[in-house]
């Protein structure tokens, strides 16, 4: 039986996307309790920034190694291990007695999260035809956005009802169960159904070429273009939503936690629309660069608007800005469409990891720097810290625009090598 023509591939798709949905929710859910953590553990804004950054530091530092190992040994076991590690970290977070344990738990979550997207891209490449790939990336982006959506009003209401520890404990249990589900769906059942199940281990000759492959990728303009595209769209959104959006809304607009979470939902609706609509437009235009450049420029203008209005735009405009910035995050699925289009399949894992590193280096830097700005402009209630803090996402989004300019459309020589046509 051919995997790419089997009905079973949709079971794989559903199991992987459900796991991704839960994992993504834990990237920003801690941002809902930023002020509570500061009170409960008596920590500063800088410490909260570090707590957020350590998760994304673990994520970003492992992207390229995970990409290399997944290209070599296959994505299944890494995806399973990542779900289990993420679940374990979330469980520890729910029971943390002090800020040190919080830090360790977020590092574990980041390590588990690091395995997810790269291997999701590889699994979609294995189970689905090339013509299906870009559209399915849009659905994967939507699943991630729904995960972020879970970590807004629904999670906020749950926290208000039961306290913050119970929701994180429950999600941790679910993630551990997802790890076992993925083992059955990706390993046990396919071994029974498909006799041509590919061997995970590649040849010795391919292993010896890893250094040369990395050297070529690190000097490749297209790889750096995808790195900066992701840096400008993903890190600014995830870094801000995951750390400072809730206190920003509460202190600058006097909103409740629940009201801010509803505002964040507007951004997540934008991300859902951005993931599906932008990949559809790219398919219709048979171009990745043109729609992606428009997205980058509009997101840059949106971050500039925060500065123009002194960090406090009118509320209606604030809702629109959140929607646009969220749309950009959803549209970032085009980064991996560009990777799949431009590089041979044997390199897709490591280049996807490299591109993804860009987004999460940005997500590491933004919360930490933003927290230092807030600490510098005390008292926080004055709003000056938030105003000057928006310089950071403006600069990061400008690097994303640069990545868009560097991005090239399909390179014929690479496409022929990998058998890709878009």
Coordinates of C-alpha atoms in Angstrom, one line a residue:
X1 CA 0.0 0.0 0.0
X2 CA 1.3 3.5 -0.9
X3 CA 1.4 5.8 2.1
X4 CA 0.7 9.0 0.0
X5 CA -2.5 7.5 -1.4
X6 CA -3.8 5.7 1.7
X7 CA -6.7 6.9 3.8
X8 CA -4.6 6.2 6.9
X9 CA -2.6 9.3 6.2
X10 CA -5.5 11.4 7.4
X11 CA -5.4 9.6 10.8
X12 CA -1.7 10.5 10.9
X13 CA -2.6 14.1 10.0
X14 CA -5.2 14.4 12.7
X15 CA -3.1 12.9 15.5
X16 CA -0.1 15.1 14.7
X17 CA -2.1 18.3 14.4
X18 CA -4.0 17.6 17.6
X19 CA -0.7 17.2 19.5
X20 CA 0.7 20.4 17.8
X21 CA -2.5 22.2 18.9
X22 CA -2.0 21.3 22.6
X23 CA 1.7 22.0 22.5
X24 CA 1.3 25.5 20.9
X25 CA -1.2 26.4 23.6
X26 CA 1.6 26.1 26.2
X27 CA 3.8 28.6 24.4
X28 CA 1.7 31.5 25.5
X29 CA -0.6 30.2 28.2
X30 CA 2.0 31.3 30.9
X31 CA 1.5 34.9 29.7
X32 CA -2.0 34.8 31.2
X33 CA -0.6 34.5 34.7
X34 CA 2.4 36.9 34.4
X35 CA 1.1 39.2 37.2
X36 CA 0.2 36.3 39.4
X37 CA 3.6 34.7 39.1
X38 CA 5.2 38.1 40.0
X39 CA 3.0 38.2 43.1
X40 CA 3.2 34.5 44.1
X41 CA 7.0 34.2 43.7
X42 CA 7.9 37.8 44.3
X43 CA 9.9 38.2 41.0
X44 CA 10.6 41.2 38.8
X45 CA 9.6 41.9 35.3
X46 CA 13.1 41.0 34.1
X47 CA 12.8 37.6 35.8
X48 CA 9.5 37.0 34.1
X49 CA 11.1 37.9 30.8
X50 CA 13.9 35.4 31.5
X51 CA 11.3 32.8 32.4
X52 CA 9.7 33.3 29.0
X53 CA 13.0 33.5 27.2
X54 CA 14.4 30.3 28.6
X55 CA 11.6 28.3 27.0
X56 CA 12.3 29.8 23.6
X57 CA 16.1 29.6 24.1
X58 CA 15.8 25.8 24.5
X59 CA 13.5 25.7 21.5
X60 CA 15.7 27.8 19.2
X61 CA 19.0 26.2 20.3
X62 CA 17.7 22.7 19.4
X63 CA 16.2 23.5 16.0
X64 CA 19.2 22.7 13.8
X65 CA 20.3 19.6 15.8
X66 CA 16.8 18.3 15.6
X67 CA 16.6 19.0 11.9
X68 CA 19.9 17.1 11.3
X69 CA 18.8 14.1 13.4
X70 CA 15.3 14.0 12.0
X71 CA 16.7 14.1 8.4
X72 CA 19.0 11.2 9.3
X73 CA 16.8 9.0 11.5
X74 CA 13.3 10.0 10.6
X75 CA 10.8 12.3 12.4
X76 CA 8.5 9.8 14.3
X77 CA 10.5 9.1 17.5
X78 CA 11.5 12.7 17.9
X79 CA 7.9 13.8 17.7
X80 CA 6.8 11.2 20.2
X81 CA 9.7 12.2 22.6
X82 CA 8.8 15.9 22.2
X83 CA 5.2 15.4 23.2
X84 CA 6.2 13.4 26.3
X85 CA 8.9 15.9 27.3
X86 CA 6.4 18.8 26.8
X87 CA 3.8 17.0 28.9
X88 CA 6.4 16.3 31.7
X89 CA 7.5 20.0 31.7
X90 CA 4.0 21.2 31.9
X91 CA 3.2 18.9 34.8
X92 CA 6.3 20.1 36.8
X93 CA 5.3 23.7 36.0
X94 CA 1.8 23.1 37.5
X95 CA 3.4 22.0 40.8
X96 CA 6.4 24.4 41.0
X97 CA 7.1 25.6 44.5
X98 CA 9.6 28.3 43.5
X99 CA 10.9 30.3 40.5
X100 CA 13.9 27.9 40.0
X101 CA 11.5 25.0 39.4
X102 CA 9.4 27.2 37.1
X103 CA 12.6 27.9 35.1
X104 CA 13.5 24.2 34.8
X105 CA 10.0 23.3 33.8
X106 CA 9.8 25.9 31.0
X107 CA 13.2 24.7 29.8
X108 CA 11.8 21.1 29.5
X109 CA 8.7 22.5 27.7
X110 CA 11.0 24.3 25.3
X111 CA 13.0 21.2 24.6
X112 CA 9.9 19.2 23.9
X113 CA 8.4 21.9 21.7
X114 CA 11.7 22.1 19.7
X115 CA 10.9 18.7 18.1
X116 CA 7.4 19.5 17.0
X117 CA 7.3 21.7 13.9
X118 CA 10.3 20.4 12.1
X119 CA 9.1 16.9 12.4
X120 CA 5.5 17.9 11.5
X121 CA 6.8 19.3 8.3
X122 CA 8.8 16.1 7.5
X123 CA 5.9 13.9 8.4
X124 CA 3.6 15.8 6.0
X125 CA 6.3 15.5 3.4
X126 CA 6.4 11.7 3.8
X127 CA 2.6 11.1 3.9
X128 CA 1.3 13.6 1.4
X129 CA 2.0 14.5 -2.2
X130 CA 3.8 17.7 -3.1
X131 CA 0.7 19.3 -4.5
X132 CA -1.1 18.8 -1.2
X133 CA 1.8 20.2 0.9
X134 CA 1.3 24.0 0.8
X135 CA -2.4 23.7 1.6
X136 CA -1.8 21.3 4.5
X137 CA 0.8 23.7 5.9
X138 CA -2.0 26.2 6.1
X139 CA -4.1 23.8 8.1
X140 CA -1.1 23.1 10.3
X141 CA -0.8 26.8 10.9
X142 CA -4.5 27.0 11.7
X143 CA -4.0 24.2 14.3
X144 CA -1.3 26.2 15.9
X145 CA -3.4 29.3 15.9
X146 CA -6.3 27.4 17.5
X147 CA -3.7 26.3 20.2
X148 CA -2.9 30.0 20.8
X149 CA -6.7 30.6 20.9
X150 CA -7.1 28.0 23.6
X151 CA -4.6 29.9 25.7
X152 CA -6.7 33.1 25.6
X153 CA -10.3 33.4 27.0
X154 CA -11.0 29.7 27.5
X155 CA -7.8 29.1 29.5
X156 CA -8.2 32.5 31.2
X157 CA -11.7 31.5 32.3
X158 CA -10.5 28.2 33.5
X159 CA -7.7 29.8 35.5
X160 CA -10.2 32.3 37.1
X161 CA -12.5 29.4 38.1
X162 CA -9.9 26.9 39.4
X163 CA -6.6 28.8 39.9
X164 CA -3.6 28.5 37.6
X165 CA -2.2 25.1 38.7
X166 CA -5.1 22.8 37.7
X167 CA -5.3 23.8 34.0
X168 CA -1.6 23.3 33.5
X169 CA -1.7 20.0 35.3
X170 CA -4.5 18.8 33.1
X171 CA -2.9 19.8 29.8
X172 CA 0.3 18.1 31.0
X173 CA -1.5 14.8 31.4
X174 CA -3.1 15.2 27.9
X175 CA 0.3 15.8 26.3
X176 CA 1.7 12.7 27.9
X177 CA -1.3 10.7 26.5
X178 CA -0.6 12.3 23.1
X179 CA 2.9 10.9 23.2
X180 CA 1.5 7.4 23.5
X181 CA -1.1 8.1 20.8
X182 CA 1.6 9.2 18.4
X183 CA 3.6 6.0 19.1
X184 CA 0.6 3.9 18.0
X185 CA -0.3 6.1 15.0
X186 CA 3.2 6.8 13.7
X187 CA 5.2 3.6 14.6
X188 CA 3.1 0.6 15.7
X189 CA 0.2 0.8 13.2
X190 CA 2.3 1.7 10.1
X191 CA 4.7 -1.1 10.7
X192 CA 1.7 -3.4 10.5
X193 CA 0.1 -1.8 7.4
X194 CA 3.0 -0.8 5.2
X195 CA 5.7 -3.3 4.2
X196 CA 7.6 -0.6 2.5
X197 CA 7.9 1.5 5.7
X198 CA 11.2 3.3 5.1
X199 CA 14.2 2.6 7.1
X200 CA 15.1 5.5 9.4
X201 CA 18.9 5.2 9.2
X202 CA 20.6 6.6 6.2
X203 CA 23.9 5.5 4.7
X204 CA 27.3 6.2 6.1
X205 CA 28.1 8.3 3.1
X206 CA 25.2 10.7 3.8
X207 CA 26.3 11.0 7.4
X208 CA 29.8 12.1 6.4
X209 CA 28.3 14.9 4.3
X210 CA 26.5 16.6 7.3
X211 CA 29.2 19.2 7.9
X212 CA 29.4 20.1 4.2
X213 CA 25.6 20.3 4.1
X214 CA 25.6 22.7 7.0
X215 CA 28.3 24.8 5.5
X216 CA 26.4 25.1 2.3
X217 CA 23.1 26.0 4.1
X218 CA 24.7 28.6 6.3
X219 CA 26.1 30.4 3.3
X220 CA 22.8 30.1 1.3
X221 CA 20.9 33.3 0.7
X222 CA 17.6 31.5 0.5
X223 CA 18.1 29.9 3.9
X224 CA 18.9 33.2 5.5
X225 CA 15.9 34.8 3.8
X226 CA 13.6 32.2 5.5
X227 CA 15.4 32.8 8.8
X228 CA 14.8 36.5 8.8
X229 CA 11.2 36.1 7.5
X230 CA 10.4 34.0 10.5
X231 CA 12.4 36.3 12.8
X232 CA 10.2 39.3 11.8
X233 CA 6.8 37.7 12.0
X234 CA 6.8 34.9 14.5
X235 CA 9.1 36.1 17.3
X236 CA 7.5 39.5 17.6
X237 CA 4.0 38.0 17.9
X238 CA 4.8 35.0 20.1
X239 CA 7.3 37.0 22.2
X240 CA 4.8 39.8 23.0
X241 CA 1.6 37.7 23.3
X242 CA 3.4 35.1 25.4
X243 CA 4.8 37.6 28.0
X244 CA 3.6 41.2 28.0
X245 CA 0.2 41.4 26.2
X246 CA -1.8 40.7 29.4
X247 CA -0.1 43.3 31.7
X248 CA 0.0 45.8 28.7
X249 CA -3.8 45.6 28.3
X250 CA -4.4 45.7 32.1
X251 CA -2.0 48.6 32.8
X252 CA -2.4 50.8 29.7
X253 CA -6.2 50.3 29.1
X254 CA -7.4 49.2 32.6
X255 CA -8.9 46.0 31.2
X256 CA -9.4 42.8 33.2
X257 CA -7.5 39.6 32.5
X258 CA -10.5 38.2 30.8
X259 CA -10.9 41.3 28.6
X260 CA -7.3 41.2 27.5
X261 CA -7.6 37.5 26.7
X262 CA -10.6 38.3 24.4
X263 CA -8.4 41.0 22.7
X264 CA -5.7 38.3 22.2
X265 CA -8.4 36.1 20.6
X266 CA -8.8 38.8 17.9
X267 CA -5.1 38.3 17.0
X268 CA -5.6 34.6 17.0
X269 CA -8.5 34.8 14.6
X270 CA -6.2 36.8 12.4
X271 CA -3.6 34.0 12.6
X272 CA -6.2 31.4 11.6
X273 CA -7.2 33.6 8.6
X274 CA -3.6 34.3 7.8
X275 CA -2.6 30.6 7.7
X276 CA -5.4 29.5 5.4
X277 CA -5.9 32.6 3.2
X278 CA -2.2 33.4 2.5
X279 CA -1.3 29.9 1.5
X280 CA -4.4 29.8 -0.7
X281 CA -3.3 33.1 -2.3
X282 CA 0.3 31.8 -2.8
X283 CA -1.1 28.7 -4.6
X284 CA -3.4 30.8 -6.8
X285 CA -0.6 33.3 -7.7
X286 CA 2.0 30.4 -8.0
X287 CA 4.2 32.8 -6.0
X288 CA 5.4 32.8 -2.4
X289 CA 7.4 36.0 -2.4
X290 CA 4.7 38.5 -3.6
X291 CA 2.1 37.8 -1.0
X292 CA 4.7 37.3 1.7
X293 CA 6.3 40.7 1.1
X294 CA 2.9 42.4 1.4
X295 CA 2.3 40.6 4.8
X296 CA 5.7 41.7 6.1
X297 CA 5.2 45.3 5.1
X298 CA 1.8 45.5 6.6
X299 CA 3.0 43.9 9.9
X300 CA 5.9 46.4 10.1
X301 CA 3.4 49.3 9.7
X302 CA 1.2 47.9 12.4
X303 CA 4.1 47.8 14.9
X304 CA 5.1 51.3 13.9
X305 CA 1.5 52.4 14.7
X306 CA 2.0 51.5 18.4
X307 CA 4.9 53.9 18.5
X308 CA 3.1 56.7 16.6
X309 CA 0.3 56.6 19.2
X310 CA 2.6 56.6 22.2
X311 CA 2.0 52.9 23.0
X312 CA -1.7 53.5 23.4
X313 CA -3.7 53.6 20.1
X314 CA -7.5 54.0 20.2
X315 CA -9.1 50.8 21.3
X316 CA -10.7 50.1 17.9
X317 CA -7.4 50.5 16.2
X318 CA -5.8 48.3 18.9
X319 CA -8.1 45.5 17.9
X320 CA -7.3 45.9 14.2
X321 CA -3.5 45.9 15.0
X322 CA -3.8 42.7 17.0
X323 CA -5.7 41.1 14.1
X324 CA -3.0 42.2 11.5
X325 CA -0.1 41.1 13.7
X326 CA -1.8 37.7 14.3
X327 CA -2.5 37.4 10.5
X328 CA 1.3 37.8 10.0
X329 CA 2.0 35.0 12.4
X330 CA -0.4 32.7 10.6
X331 CA 1.0 33.6 7.2
X332 CA 4.5 32.5 8.4
X333 CA 3.6 29.0 7.2
X334 CA 4.9 30.3 3.8
X335 CA 8.4 30.2 5.3
X336 CA 8.3 26.4 5.2
X337 CA 6.6 26.4 1.8
X338 CA 9.6 28.3 0.5
X339 CA 11.9 25.8 2.2
X340 CA 10.1 22.8 0.7
X341 CA 10.1 24.5 -2.7
X342 CA 13.8 25.4 -2.7
X343 CA 15.7 22.6 -1.1
X344 CA 16.1 18.9 -1.7
X345 CA 14.0 16.7 0.6
X346 CA 17.0 15.3 2.4
X347 CA 17.8 18.9 3.5
X348 CA 14.2 20.0 4.4
X349 CA 14.5 19.1 8.1
X350 CA 17.7 21.0 8.8
X351 CA 16.7 24.1 6.7
X352 CA 13.3 24.1 8.4
X353 CA 15.0 24.0 11.7
X354 CA 17.3 26.8 10.7
X355 CA 14.4 29.0 9.6
X356 CA 12.4 28.2 12.7
X357 CA 15.4 29.2 14.8
X358 CA 15.0 32.7 13.5
X359 CA 11.5 33.0 14.8
X360 CA 12.3 31.8 18.2
X361 CA 15.6 33.7 18.6
X362 CA 13.3 36.7 18.1
X363 CA 10.9 35.3 20.7
X364 CA 13.8 34.9 23.1
X365 CA 15.1 38.4 22.8
X366 CA 11.8 40.3 22.8
X367 CA 10.4 39.4 26.2
X368 CA 13.7 39.8 27.9
X369 CA 14.6 43.2 26.4
X370 CA 11.0 44.4 26.8
X371 CA 11.2 43.4 30.5
X372 CA 14.4 45.4 31.0
X373 CA 12.8 48.4 29.3
X374 CA 9.8 48.2 31.7
X375 CA 12.1 47.9 34.7
X376 CA 14.1 50.9 33.5
X377 CA 10.9 53.1 33.2
X378 CA 9.5 52.7 36.6
X379 CA 6.7 53.0 37.7
X380 CA 5.3 50.7 35.0
X381 CA 1.9 52.4 35.4
X382 CA 3.3 55.5 33.7
X383 CA 3.2 53.7 30.4
X384 CA 6.6 55.0 29.2
X385 CA 8.1 51.6 29.4
X386 CA 5.5 50.1 27.1
X387 CA 5.8 53.0 24.7
X388 CA 9.6 52.7 24.3
X389 CA 9.3 48.9 24.4
X390 CA 7.5 48.9 21.1
X391 CA 10.7 50.0 19.4
X392 CA 11.9 46.4 19.7
X393 CA 9.2 44.7 17.6
X394 CA 9.5 47.5 15.0
X395 CA 13.2 46.7 14.6
X396 CA 12.5 43.0 14.5
X397 CA 9.7 43.4 11.9
X398 CA 12.1 45.5 9.8
X399 CA 14.5 42.5 9.7
X400 CA 11.5 40.4 8.5
X401 CA 11.0 42.8 5.6
X402 CA 14.6 42.4 4.7
X403 CA 14.2 38.6 4.7
X404 CA 11.2 39.1 2.3
X405 CA 13.4 41.1 -0.1
X406 CA 16.1 38.4 0.0
X407 CA 13.6 35.6 -0.6
X408 CA 13.8 34.2 -4.1
X409 CA 11.1 32.3 -6.0
X410 CA 11.6 28.7 -6.8
X411 CA 15.2 27.9 -7.8
X412 CA 14.9 25.6 -10.8
X413 CA 18.1 23.6 -10.1
X414 CA 17.0 22.8 -6.5
X415 CA 13.5 21.9 -7.6
X416 CA 14.6 19.5 -10.2
X417 CA 16.9 17.8 -7.7
X418 CA 14.0 17.3 -5.3
X419 CA 11.3 16.7 -7.9
X420 CA 9.2 19.6 -6.7
X421 CA 6.8 21.6 -8.8
X422 CA 4.5 24.4 -7.5

